[in-house]
Tab-separated table of C-alpha atoms in Angstrom:
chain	number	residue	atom	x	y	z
K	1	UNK	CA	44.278	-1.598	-10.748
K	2	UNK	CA	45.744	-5.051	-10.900
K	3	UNK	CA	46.414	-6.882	-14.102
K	4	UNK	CA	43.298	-9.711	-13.386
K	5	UNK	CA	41.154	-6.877	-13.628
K	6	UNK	CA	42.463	-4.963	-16.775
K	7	UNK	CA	42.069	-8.684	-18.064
K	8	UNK	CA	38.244	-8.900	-17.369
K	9	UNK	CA	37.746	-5.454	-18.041
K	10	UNK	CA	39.821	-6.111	-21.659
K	11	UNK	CA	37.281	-9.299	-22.100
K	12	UNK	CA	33.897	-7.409	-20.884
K	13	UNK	CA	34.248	-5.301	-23.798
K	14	UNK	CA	34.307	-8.637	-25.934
K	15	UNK	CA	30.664	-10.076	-24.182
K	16	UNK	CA	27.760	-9.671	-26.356
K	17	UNK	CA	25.809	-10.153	-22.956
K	18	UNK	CA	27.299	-7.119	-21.484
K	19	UNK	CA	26.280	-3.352	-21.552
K	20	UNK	CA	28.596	-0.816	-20.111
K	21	UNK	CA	27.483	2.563	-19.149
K	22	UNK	CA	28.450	4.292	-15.941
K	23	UNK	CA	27.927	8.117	-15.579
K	24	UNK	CA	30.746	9.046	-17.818
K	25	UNK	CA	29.676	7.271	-20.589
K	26	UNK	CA	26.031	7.795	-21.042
K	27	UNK	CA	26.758	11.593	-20.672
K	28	UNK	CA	28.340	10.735	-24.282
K	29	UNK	CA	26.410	7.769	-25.692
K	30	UNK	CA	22.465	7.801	-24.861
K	31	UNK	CA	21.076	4.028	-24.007
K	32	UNK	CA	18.886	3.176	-27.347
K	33	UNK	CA	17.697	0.002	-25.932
K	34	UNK	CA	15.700	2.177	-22.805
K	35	UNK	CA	12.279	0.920	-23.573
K	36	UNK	CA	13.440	-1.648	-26.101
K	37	UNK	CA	14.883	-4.509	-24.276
K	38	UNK	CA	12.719	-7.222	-25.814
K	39	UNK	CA	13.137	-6.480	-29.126
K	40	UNK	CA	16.418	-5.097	-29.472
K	41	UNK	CA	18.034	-7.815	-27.183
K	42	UNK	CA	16.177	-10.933	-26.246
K	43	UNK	CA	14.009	-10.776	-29.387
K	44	UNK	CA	11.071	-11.781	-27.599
K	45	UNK	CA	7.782	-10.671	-25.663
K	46	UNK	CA	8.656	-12.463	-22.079
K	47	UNK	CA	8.886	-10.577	-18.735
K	48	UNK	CA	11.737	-8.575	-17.216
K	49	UNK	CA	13.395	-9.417	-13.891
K	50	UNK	CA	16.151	-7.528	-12.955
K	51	UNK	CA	18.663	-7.989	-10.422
K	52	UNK	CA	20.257	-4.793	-8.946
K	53	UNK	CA	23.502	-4.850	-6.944
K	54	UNK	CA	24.445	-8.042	-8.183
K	55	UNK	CA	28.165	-8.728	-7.570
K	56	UNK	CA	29.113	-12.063	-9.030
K	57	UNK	CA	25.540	-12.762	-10.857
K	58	UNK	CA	24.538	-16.220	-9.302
K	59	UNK	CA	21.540	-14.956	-9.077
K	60	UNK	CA	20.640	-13.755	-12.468
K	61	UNK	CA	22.500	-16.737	-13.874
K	62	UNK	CA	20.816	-19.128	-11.375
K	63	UNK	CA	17.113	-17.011	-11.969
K	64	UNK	CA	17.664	-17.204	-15.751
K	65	UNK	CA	18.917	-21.310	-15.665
K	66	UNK	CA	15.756	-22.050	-13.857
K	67	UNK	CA	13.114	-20.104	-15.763
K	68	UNK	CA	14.412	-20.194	-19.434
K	69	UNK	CA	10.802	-18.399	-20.530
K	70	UNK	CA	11.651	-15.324	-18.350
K	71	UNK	CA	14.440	-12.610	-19.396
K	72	UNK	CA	16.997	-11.938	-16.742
K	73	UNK	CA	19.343	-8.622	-16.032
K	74	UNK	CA	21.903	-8.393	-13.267
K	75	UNK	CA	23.052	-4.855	-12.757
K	76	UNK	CA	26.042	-3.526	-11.049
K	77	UNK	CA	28.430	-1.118	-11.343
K	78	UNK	CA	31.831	-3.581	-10.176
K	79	UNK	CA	33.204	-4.791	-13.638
K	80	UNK	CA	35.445	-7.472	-12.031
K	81	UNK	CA	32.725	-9.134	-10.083
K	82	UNK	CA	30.048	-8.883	-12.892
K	83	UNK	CA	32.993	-10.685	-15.162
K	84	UNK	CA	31.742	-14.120	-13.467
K	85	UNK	CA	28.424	-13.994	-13.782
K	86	UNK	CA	28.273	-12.863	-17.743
K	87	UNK	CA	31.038	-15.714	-18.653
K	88	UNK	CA	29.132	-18.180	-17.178
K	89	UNK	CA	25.987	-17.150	-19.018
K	90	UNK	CA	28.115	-17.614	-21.783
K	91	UNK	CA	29.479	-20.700	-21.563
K	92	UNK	CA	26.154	-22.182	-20.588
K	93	UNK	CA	24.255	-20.897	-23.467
K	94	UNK	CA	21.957	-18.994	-21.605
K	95	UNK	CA	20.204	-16.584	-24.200
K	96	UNK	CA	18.007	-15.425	-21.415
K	97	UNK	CA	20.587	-13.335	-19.585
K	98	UNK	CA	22.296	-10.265	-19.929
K	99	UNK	CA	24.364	-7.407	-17.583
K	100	UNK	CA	24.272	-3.877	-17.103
K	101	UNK	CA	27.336	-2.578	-15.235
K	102	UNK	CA	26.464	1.311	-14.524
K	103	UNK	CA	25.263	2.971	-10.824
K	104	UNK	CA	22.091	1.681	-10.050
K	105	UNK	CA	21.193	5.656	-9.079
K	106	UNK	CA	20.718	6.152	-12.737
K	107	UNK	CA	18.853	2.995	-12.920
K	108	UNK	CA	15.973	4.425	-14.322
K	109	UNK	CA	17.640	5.690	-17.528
K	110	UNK	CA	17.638	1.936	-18.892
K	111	UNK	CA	14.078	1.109	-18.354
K	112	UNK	CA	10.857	2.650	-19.756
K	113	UNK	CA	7.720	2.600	-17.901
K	114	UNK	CA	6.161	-0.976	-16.946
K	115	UNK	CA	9.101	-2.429	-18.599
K	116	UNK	CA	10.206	-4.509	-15.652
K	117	UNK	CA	7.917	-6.871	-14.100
K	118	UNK	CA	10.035	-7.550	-10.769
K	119	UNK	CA	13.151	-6.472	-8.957
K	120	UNK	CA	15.488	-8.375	-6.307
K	121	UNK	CA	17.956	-6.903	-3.925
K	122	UNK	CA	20.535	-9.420	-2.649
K	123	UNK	CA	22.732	-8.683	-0.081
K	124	UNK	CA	22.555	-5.188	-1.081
K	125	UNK	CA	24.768	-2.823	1.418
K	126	UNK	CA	22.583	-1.697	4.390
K	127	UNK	CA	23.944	1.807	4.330
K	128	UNK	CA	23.126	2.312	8.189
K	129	UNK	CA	24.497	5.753	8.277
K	130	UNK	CA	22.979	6.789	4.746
K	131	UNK	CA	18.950	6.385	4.104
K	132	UNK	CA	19.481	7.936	0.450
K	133	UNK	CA	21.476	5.128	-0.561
K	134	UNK	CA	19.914	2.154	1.195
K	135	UNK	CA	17.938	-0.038	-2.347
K	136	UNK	CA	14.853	-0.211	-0.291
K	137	UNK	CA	14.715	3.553	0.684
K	138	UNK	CA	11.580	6.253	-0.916
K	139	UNK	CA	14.664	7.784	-3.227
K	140	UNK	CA	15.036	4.314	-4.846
K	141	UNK	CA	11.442	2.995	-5.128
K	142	UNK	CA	10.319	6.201	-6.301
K	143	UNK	CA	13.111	5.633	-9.337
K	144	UNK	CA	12.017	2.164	-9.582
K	145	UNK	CA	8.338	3.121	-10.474
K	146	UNK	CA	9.599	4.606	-13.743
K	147	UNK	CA	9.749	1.476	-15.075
K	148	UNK	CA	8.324	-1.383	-12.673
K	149	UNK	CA	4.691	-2.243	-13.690
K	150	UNK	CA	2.319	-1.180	-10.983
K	151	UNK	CA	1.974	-3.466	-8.140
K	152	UNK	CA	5.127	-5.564	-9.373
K	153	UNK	CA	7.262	-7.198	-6.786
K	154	UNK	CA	10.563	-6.333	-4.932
K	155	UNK	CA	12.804	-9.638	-3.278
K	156	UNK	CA	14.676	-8.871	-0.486
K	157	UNK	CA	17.514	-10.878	0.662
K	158	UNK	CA	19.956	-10.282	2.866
K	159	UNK	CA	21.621	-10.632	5.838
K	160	UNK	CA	21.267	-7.642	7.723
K	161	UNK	CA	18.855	-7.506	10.441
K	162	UNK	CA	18.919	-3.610	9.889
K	163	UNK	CA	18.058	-3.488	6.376
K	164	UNK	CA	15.527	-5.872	6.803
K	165	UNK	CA	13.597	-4.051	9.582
K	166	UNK	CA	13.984	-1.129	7.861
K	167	UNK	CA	12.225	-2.342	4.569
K	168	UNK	CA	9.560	-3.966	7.224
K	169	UNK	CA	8.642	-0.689	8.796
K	170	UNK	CA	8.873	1.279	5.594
K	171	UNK	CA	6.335	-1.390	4.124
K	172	UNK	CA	4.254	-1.276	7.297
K	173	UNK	CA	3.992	2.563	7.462
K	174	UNK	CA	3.337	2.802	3.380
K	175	UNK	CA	0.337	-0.271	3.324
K	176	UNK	CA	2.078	-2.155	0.705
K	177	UNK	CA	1.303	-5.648	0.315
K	178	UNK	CA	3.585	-8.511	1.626
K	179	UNK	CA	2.663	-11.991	0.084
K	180	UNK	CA	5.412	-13.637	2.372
K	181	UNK	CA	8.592	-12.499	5.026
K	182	UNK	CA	10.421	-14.434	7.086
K	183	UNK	CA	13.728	-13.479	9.222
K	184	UNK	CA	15.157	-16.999	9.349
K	185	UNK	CA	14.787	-18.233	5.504
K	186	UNK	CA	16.268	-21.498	5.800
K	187	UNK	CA	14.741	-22.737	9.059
K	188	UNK	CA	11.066	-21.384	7.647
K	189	UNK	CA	8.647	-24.601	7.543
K	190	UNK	CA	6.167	-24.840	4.995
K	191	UNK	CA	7.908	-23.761	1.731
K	192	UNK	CA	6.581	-25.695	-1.619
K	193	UNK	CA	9.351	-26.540	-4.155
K	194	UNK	CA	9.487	-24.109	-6.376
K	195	UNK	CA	9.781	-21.221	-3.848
K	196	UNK	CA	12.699	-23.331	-1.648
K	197	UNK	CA	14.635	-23.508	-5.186
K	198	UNK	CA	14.175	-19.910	-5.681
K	199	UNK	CA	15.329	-19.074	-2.320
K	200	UNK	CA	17.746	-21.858	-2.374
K	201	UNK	CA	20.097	-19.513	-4.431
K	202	UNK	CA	22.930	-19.084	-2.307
K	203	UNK	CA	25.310	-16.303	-3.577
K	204	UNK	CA	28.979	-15.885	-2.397
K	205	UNK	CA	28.515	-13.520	0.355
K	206	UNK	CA	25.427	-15.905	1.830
K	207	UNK	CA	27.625	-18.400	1.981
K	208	UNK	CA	29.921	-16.333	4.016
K	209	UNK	CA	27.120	-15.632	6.426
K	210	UNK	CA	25.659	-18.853	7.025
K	211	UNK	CA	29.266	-20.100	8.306
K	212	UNK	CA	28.951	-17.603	10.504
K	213	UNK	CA	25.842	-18.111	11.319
K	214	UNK	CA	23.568	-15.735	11.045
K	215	UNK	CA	20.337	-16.123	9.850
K	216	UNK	CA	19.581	-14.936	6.320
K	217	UNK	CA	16.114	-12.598	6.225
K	218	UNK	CA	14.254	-12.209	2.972
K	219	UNK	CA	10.639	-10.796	2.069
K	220	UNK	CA	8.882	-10.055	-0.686
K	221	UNK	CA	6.701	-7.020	-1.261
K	222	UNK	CA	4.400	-5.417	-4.267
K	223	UNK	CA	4.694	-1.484	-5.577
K	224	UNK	CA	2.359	0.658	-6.368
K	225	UNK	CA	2.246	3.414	-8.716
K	226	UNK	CA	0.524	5.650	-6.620
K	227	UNK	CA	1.087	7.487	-3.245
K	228	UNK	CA	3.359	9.450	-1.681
K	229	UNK	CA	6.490	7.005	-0.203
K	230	UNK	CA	6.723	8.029	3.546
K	231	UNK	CA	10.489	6.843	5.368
K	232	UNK	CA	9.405	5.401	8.763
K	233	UNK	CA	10.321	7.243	11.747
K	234	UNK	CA	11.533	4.493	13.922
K	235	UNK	CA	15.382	4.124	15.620
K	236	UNK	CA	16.115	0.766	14.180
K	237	UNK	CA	19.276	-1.163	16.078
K	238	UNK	CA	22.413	-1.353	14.291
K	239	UNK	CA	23.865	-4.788	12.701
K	240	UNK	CA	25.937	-5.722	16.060
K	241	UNK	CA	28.549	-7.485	14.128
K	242	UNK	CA	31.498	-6.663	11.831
K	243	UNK	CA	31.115	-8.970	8.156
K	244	UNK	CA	33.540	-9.267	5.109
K	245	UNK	CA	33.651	-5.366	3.782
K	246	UNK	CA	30.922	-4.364	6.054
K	247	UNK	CA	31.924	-2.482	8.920
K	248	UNK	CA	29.910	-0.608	11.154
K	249	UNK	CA	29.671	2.593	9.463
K	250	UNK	CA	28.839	4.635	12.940
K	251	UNK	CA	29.973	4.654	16.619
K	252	UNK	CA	25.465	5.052	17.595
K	253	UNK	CA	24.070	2.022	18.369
K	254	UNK	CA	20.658	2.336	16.813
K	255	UNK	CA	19.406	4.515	13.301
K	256	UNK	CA	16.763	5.809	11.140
């Protein structure tokens, strides 16, 4: 590990902000604060929103910066990248804002039930060889009604035409409401204000895509409580090109 990183590691432990607890830790040290977010950490009664997967944080900073009466946690299990994010928050005073870095598979050991009012995915890794691990999949939505309230919303962004058709068809087969989709965001007419500044969030990796060109997909869509989750059985094309970190994980051309 390079000496940058023992540096931000070193200065994590120092961030109020910041919670730590991978798997080997909370086999040790159970998470008090599991049900007790408000209270125990923003000391007040206003929703949840969590991030998950969220690499640098300009998204929880930029959430929490825009809606100060809303609490905001980005969750991740990369240190070094989370490092940016929770400084920032920091240094701009923003009370509203915290960080979890542990493996979003345990996710639901932090949150009690209808503690978190919505969720957003961006850029998450499309796992096209791996269902289990895609954030969209039945394994993850099932964990994330331990603690979303019923019917509260999941963002997707991303830029992966995979992992957006696969969230479409799992939506269509399961019924779940979709107040609004779109596969080309930022050439999508009609948008008020307040949902282009939302949207208008542009992490890192975007960035990296829209040089490239390539359209950035996003949709948002409500969870219920109830139901079985069913994966949709349809061969869904693989992403046909090669992005920072994100090879093609297979030598098929299409998936489930």
């Amino acid at each position: 590990m390079g000496k940058g990183k023992l540096a931000k590691f070193a200065e994590m432990e120092t961030f109020r902000n910041v919670f730590q607890y991978p798997y080997s830790v909370l086999e040790k040290v159970p998470f008090e604060m599991k049900g007790h977010w408000r209270e125990m950490y923003f000391h007040n009664t206003r929703p949840i929103i969590l991030e998950l997967g969220c690499g640098k944080g300009e998204y929880t900073v930029e959430l929490g910066r825009l809606f100060p009466q809303v609490n905001f946690i980005g969750v991740d299990i990369k240190g070094a990248r989370m490092w940016t994010g929770a400084r920032k928050a920091l240094e701009d005073g923003l009370e509203n804002v915290a960080f979890l870095r542990t493996n979003i598979e345990m996710i639901d050991r932090f949150f009690d039930q209808d503690e978190v009012q919505e969720i957003w995915l961006t850029f998450s890794d499309p796992q096209m060889k791996n269902a289990r691990k895609r954030l969209t999949s039945s394994y993850f939505l099932n964990r994330y009604r331990n603690f979303l309230m019923d019917g509260g919303l999941i963002h997707l962004k991303t830029d992966s035409n995979f992992l957006f058709t696969y969230t479409r068809e799992l939506v269509r087969a399961n019924r779940f409401d979709v107040p609004f989709a779109t596969q080309d965001l930022y050439h999508e007419k009609g948008l008020d204000d307040a949902t282009q500044k939302i949207l208008g969030i542009q992490t890192y990796y975007e960035k990296m895509w829209i040089e490239r060109g390539i359209p950035i997909k996003y949709m948002k869509f409500q969870l219920p409580h109830k139901g079985i989750i069913q994966e949709p059985d349809v061969e869904i094309p693989l992403d046909d090109y090669r992005s920072y970190r994100r090879d093609k994980r297979s030598t098929l051309d299409y998936s489930k």
